[in-house]
mmCIF file of C-alpha atoms in Angstrom:
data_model
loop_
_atom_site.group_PDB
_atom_site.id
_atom_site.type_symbol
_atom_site.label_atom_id
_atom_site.label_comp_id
_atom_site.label_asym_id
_atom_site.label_seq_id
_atom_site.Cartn_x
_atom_site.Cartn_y
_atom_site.Cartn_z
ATOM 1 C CA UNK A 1 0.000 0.000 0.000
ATOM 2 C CA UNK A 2 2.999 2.158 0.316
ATOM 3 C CA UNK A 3 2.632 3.054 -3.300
ATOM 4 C CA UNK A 4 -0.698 4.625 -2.881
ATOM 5 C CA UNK A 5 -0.507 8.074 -3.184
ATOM 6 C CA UNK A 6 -3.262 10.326 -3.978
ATOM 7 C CA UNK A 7 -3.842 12.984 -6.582
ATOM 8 C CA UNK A 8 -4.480 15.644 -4.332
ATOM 9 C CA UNK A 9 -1.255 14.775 -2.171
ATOM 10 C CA UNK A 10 0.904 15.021 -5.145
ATOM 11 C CA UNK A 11 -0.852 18.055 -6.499
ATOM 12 C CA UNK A 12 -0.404 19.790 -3.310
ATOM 13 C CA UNK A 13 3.174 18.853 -2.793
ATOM 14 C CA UNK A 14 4.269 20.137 -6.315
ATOM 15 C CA UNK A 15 2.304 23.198 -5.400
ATOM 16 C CA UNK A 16 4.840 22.895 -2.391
ATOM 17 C CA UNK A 17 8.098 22.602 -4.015
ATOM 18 C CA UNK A 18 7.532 25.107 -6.916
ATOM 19 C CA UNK A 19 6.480 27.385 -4.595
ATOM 20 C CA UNK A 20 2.821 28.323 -5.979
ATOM 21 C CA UNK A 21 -0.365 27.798 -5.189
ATOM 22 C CA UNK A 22 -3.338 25.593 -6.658
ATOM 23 C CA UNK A 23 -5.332 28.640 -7.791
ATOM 24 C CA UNK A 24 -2.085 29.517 -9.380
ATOM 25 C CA UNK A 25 -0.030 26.612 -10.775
ATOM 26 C CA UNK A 26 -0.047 26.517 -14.422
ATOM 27 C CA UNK A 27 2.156 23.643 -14.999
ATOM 28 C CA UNK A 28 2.321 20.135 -13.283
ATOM 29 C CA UNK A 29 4.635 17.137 -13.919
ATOM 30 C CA UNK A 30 2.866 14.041 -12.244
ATOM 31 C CA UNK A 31 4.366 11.788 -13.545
ATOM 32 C CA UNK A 32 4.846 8.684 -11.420
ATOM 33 C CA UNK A 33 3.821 10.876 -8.641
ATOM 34 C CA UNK A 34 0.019 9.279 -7.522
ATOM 35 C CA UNK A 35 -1.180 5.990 -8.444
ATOM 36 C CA UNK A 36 -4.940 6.089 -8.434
ATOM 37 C CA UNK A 37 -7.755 4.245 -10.817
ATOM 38 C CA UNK A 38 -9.460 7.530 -11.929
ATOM 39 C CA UNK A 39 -8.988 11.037 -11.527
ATOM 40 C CA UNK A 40 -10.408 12.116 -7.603
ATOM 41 C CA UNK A 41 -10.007 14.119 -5.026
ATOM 42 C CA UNK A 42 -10.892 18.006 -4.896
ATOM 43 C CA UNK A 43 -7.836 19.855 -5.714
ATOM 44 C CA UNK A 44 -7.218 19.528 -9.978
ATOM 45 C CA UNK A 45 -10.810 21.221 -9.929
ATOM 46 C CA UNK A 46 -8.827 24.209 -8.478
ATOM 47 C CA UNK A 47 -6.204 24.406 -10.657
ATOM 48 C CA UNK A 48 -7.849 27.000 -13.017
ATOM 49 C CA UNK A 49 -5.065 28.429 -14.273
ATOM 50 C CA UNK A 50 -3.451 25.054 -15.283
ATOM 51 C CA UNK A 51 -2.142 24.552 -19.303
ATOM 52 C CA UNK A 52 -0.241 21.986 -18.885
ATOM 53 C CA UNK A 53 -0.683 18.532 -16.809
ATOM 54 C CA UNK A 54 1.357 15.696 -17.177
ATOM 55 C CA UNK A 55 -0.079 12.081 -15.162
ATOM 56 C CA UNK A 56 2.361 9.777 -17.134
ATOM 57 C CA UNK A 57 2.604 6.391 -15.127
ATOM 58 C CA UNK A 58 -0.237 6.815 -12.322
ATOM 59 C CA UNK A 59 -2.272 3.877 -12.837
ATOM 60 C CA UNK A 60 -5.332 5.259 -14.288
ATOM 61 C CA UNK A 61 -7.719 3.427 -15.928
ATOM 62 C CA UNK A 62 -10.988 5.982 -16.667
ATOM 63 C CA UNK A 63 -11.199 9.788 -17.077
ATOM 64 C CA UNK A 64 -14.244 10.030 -15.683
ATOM 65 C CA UNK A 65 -14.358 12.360 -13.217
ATOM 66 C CA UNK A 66 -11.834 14.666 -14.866
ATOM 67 C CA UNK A 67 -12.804 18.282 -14.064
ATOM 68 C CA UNK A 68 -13.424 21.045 -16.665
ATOM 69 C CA UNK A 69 -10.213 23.209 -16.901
ATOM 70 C CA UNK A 70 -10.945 25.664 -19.037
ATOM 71 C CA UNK A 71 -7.362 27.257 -19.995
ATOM 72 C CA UNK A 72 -5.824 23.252 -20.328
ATOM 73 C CA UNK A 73 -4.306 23.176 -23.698
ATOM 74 C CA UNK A 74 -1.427 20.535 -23.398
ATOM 75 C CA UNK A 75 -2.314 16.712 -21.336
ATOM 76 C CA UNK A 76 0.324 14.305 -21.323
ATOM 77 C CA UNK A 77 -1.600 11.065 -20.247
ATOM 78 C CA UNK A 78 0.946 8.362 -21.876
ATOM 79 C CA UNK A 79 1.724 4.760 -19.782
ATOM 80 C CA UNK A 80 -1.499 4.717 -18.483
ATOM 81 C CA UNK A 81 -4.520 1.890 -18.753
ATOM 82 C CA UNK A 82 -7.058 4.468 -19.849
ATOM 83 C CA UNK A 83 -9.988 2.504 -21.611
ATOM 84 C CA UNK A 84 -13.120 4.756 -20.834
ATOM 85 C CA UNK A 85 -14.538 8.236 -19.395
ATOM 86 C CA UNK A 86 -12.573 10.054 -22.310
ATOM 87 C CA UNK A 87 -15.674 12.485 -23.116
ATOM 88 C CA UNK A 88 -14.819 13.976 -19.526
ATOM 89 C CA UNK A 89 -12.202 16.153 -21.559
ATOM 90 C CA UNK A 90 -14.698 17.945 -23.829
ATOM 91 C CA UNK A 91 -14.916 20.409 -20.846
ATOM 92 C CA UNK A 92 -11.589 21.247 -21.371
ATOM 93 C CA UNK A 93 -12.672 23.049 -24.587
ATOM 94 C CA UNK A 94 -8.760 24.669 -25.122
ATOM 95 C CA UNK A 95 -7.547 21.706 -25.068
ATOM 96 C CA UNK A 96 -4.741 21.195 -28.146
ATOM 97 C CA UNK A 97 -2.733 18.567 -27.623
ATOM 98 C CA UNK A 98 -3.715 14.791 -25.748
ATOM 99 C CA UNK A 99 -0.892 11.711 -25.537
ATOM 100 C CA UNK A 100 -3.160 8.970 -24.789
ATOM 101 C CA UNK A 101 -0.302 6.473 -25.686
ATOM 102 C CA UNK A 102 0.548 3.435 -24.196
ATOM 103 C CA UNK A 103 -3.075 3.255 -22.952
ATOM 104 C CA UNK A 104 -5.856 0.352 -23.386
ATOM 105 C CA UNK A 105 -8.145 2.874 -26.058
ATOM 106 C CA UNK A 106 -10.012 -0.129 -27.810
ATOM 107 C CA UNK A 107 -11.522 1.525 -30.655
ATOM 108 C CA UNK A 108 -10.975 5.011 -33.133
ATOM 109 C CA UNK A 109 -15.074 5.253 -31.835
ATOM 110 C CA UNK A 110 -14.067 6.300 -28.319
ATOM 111 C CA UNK A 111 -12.426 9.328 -29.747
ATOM 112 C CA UNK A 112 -15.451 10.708 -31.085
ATOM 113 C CA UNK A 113 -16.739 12.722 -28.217
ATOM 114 C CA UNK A 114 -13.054 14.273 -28.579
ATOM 115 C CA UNK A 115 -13.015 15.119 -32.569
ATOM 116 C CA UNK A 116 -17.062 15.946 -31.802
ATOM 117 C CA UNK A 117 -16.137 18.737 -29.282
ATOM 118 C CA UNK A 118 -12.280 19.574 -29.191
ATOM 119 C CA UNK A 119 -10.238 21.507 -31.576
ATOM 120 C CA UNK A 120 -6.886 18.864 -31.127
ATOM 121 C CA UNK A 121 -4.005 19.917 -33.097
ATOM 122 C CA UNK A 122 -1.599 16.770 -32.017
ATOM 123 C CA UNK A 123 -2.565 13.398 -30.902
ATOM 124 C CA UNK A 124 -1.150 10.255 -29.685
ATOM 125 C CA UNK A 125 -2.557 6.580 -29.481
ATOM 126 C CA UNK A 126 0.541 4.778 -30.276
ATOM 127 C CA UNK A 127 0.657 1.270 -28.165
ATOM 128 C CA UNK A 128 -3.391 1.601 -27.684
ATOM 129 C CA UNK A 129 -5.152 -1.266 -29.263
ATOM 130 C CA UNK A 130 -7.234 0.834 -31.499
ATOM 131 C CA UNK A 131 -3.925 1.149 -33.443
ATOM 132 C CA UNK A 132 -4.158 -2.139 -34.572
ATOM 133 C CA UNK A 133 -7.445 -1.669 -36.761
ATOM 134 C CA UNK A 134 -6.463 -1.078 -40.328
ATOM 135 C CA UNK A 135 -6.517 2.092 -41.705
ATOM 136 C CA UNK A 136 -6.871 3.851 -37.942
ATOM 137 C CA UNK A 137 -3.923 6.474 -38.815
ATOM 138 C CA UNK A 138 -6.771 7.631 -41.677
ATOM 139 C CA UNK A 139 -10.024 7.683 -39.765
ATOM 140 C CA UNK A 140 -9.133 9.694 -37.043
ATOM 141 C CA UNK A 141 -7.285 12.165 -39.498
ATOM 142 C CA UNK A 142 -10.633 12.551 -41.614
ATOM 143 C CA UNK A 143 -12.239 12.591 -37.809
ATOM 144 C CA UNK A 144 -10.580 15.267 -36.647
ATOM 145 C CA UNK A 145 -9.622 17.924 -39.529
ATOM 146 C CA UNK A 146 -7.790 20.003 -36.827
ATOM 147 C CA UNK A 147 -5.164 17.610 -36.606
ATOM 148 C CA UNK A 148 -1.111 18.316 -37.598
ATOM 149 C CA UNK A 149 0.197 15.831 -36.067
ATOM 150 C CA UNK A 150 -1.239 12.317 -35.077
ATOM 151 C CA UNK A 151 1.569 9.467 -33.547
ATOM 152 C CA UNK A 152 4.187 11.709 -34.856
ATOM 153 C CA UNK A 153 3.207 11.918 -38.280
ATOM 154 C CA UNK A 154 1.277 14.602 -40.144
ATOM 155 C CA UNK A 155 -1.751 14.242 -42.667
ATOM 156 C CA UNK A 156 0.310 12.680 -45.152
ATOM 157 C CA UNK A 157 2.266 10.150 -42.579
ATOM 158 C CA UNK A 158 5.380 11.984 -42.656
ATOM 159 C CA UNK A 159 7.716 11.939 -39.276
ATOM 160 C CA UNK A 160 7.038 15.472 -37.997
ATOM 161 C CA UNK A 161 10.556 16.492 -35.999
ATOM 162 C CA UNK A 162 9.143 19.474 -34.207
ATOM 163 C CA UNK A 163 11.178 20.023 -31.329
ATOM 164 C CA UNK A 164 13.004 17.000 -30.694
ATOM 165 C CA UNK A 165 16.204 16.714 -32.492
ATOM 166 C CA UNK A 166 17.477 14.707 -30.099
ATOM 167 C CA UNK A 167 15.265 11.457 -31.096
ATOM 168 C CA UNK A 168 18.454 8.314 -30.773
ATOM 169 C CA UNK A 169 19.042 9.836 -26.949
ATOM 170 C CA UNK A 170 15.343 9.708 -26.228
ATOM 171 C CA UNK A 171 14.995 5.982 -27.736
ATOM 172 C CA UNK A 172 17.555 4.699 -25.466
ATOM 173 C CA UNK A 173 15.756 6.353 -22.419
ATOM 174 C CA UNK A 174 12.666 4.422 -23.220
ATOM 175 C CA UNK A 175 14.259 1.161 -23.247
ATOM 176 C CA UNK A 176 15.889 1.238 -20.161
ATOM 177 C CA UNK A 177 12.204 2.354 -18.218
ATOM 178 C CA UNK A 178 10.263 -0.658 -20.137
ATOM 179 C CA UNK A 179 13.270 -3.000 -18.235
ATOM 180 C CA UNK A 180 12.079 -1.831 -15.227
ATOM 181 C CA UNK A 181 8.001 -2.209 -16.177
ATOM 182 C CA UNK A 182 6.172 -5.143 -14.980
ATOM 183 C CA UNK A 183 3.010 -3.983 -16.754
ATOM 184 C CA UNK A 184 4.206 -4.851 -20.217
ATOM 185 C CA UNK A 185 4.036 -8.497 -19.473
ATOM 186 C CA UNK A 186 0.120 -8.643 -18.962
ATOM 187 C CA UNK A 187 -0.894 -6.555 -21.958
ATOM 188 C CA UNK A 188 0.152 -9.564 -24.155
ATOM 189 C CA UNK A 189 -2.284 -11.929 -22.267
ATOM 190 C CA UNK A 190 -4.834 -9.670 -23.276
#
C-alpha cells in the first residue's frame, strides 16, 4: 500500500516545491507521482489556471471524473490503462494537444466525443489497441480535420521532428524504463 498516493497529495506537494499555489499553478509534472484508478479528489478542480498537466505512469484506468479546466491546452496522459470516461475532456474546450499512448483505447469510436467537441491539433494513441485496426492512422485524421500531427506523423504520414532533435538519446531512455516495467508483461495476455 505504500505506493498509494493520492492525486491531491501530489498536487499539493508540487504546489509545495515550486512554490505556488493551486489557484495559481499553471504547470504540473505528475508523472509517477500518484497511483490512483481515476482522476479524484478536490484539488485539480482548483487548478484554473493550469495549461499543462502531465499524469504519465499513475495507474489510471478511466477519465471520468476529470474536471473542466478551461485554460488546459497541453495533457500528457501516456503509460497509463485508460480505456473509458474520455468524453470527460470535452470540458476542457482549449484543449490542443492529448498523448493517450501506451493506454488500453479499444476503438478510433471512443475518440469521437473528442473530434465531436475539441479543436486537437496533435494526438497520440501509439501502443493503444485501437492502433491495430487497419486504416486507424486515416479515420481519425478525416475525424478530426484540426489535426497536424497524429503518432508523430502529419496528414500525409510523414515523421514530424518538431522540437526533438534529439530522437536516438530519447529511444535509449525508453528502453531502459520498459526494463524496469512489470506492466508490459500482462498486456500480451490480453
Amino acid at each position: 500500500a505504500r505506493a498509494h498516493v493520492i492525486m491531491d497529495a501530489a498536487i499539493q506537494k508540487w504546489c509545495d516545491e515550486m512554490g505556488t499555489s493551486v489557484e495559481k499553478v499553471t504547470t504540473m509534472y505528475l508523472d509517477n507521482k500518484f497511483n490512483a484508478p481515476n482522476v479524484d479528489g478536490e484539488l485539480l478542480a482548483k487548478c484554473e489556471k493550469l495549461e499543462t498537466l502531465s499524469c504519465a505512469s499513475c495507474g489510471l484506468a478511466t477519465l471520468s471524473g476529470f474536471p473542466p479546466l478551461a485554460k488546459l491546452k497541453s495533457l500528457l496522459l501516456n503509460d497509463n490503462r485508460i480505456s473509458s470516461g474520455l468524453d470527460a475532456l470535452v470540458k476542457c474546450e482549449n484543449l490542443t494537444s492529448l498523448s493517450l499512448a501506451n493506454n488500453r483505447i479499444a476503438s478510433v469510436d471512443d475518440l469521437k466525443p473528442l473530434a465531436d467537441e475539441l479543436t486537437l491539433n496533435v494526438l497520440e494513441v501509439e501502443q493503444c489497441p485501437l492502433t491495430n485496426a487497419e486504416g486507424y492512422f486515416e479515420t481519425i485524421m478525416s475525424m478530426m480535420p484540426t489535426l497536424n500531427t497524429l503518432d508523430g506523423r502529419d496528414e500525409f504520414g510523414n515523421e514530424v521532428d518538431d522540437e526533438d532533435d534529439d530522437d536516438e538519446e530519447d529511444e535509449d531512455d525508453d528502453e531502459d524504463e520498459d526494463n524496469d516495467d512489470d506492466d508490459d508483461d500482462d498486456d500480451d495476455d490480453d
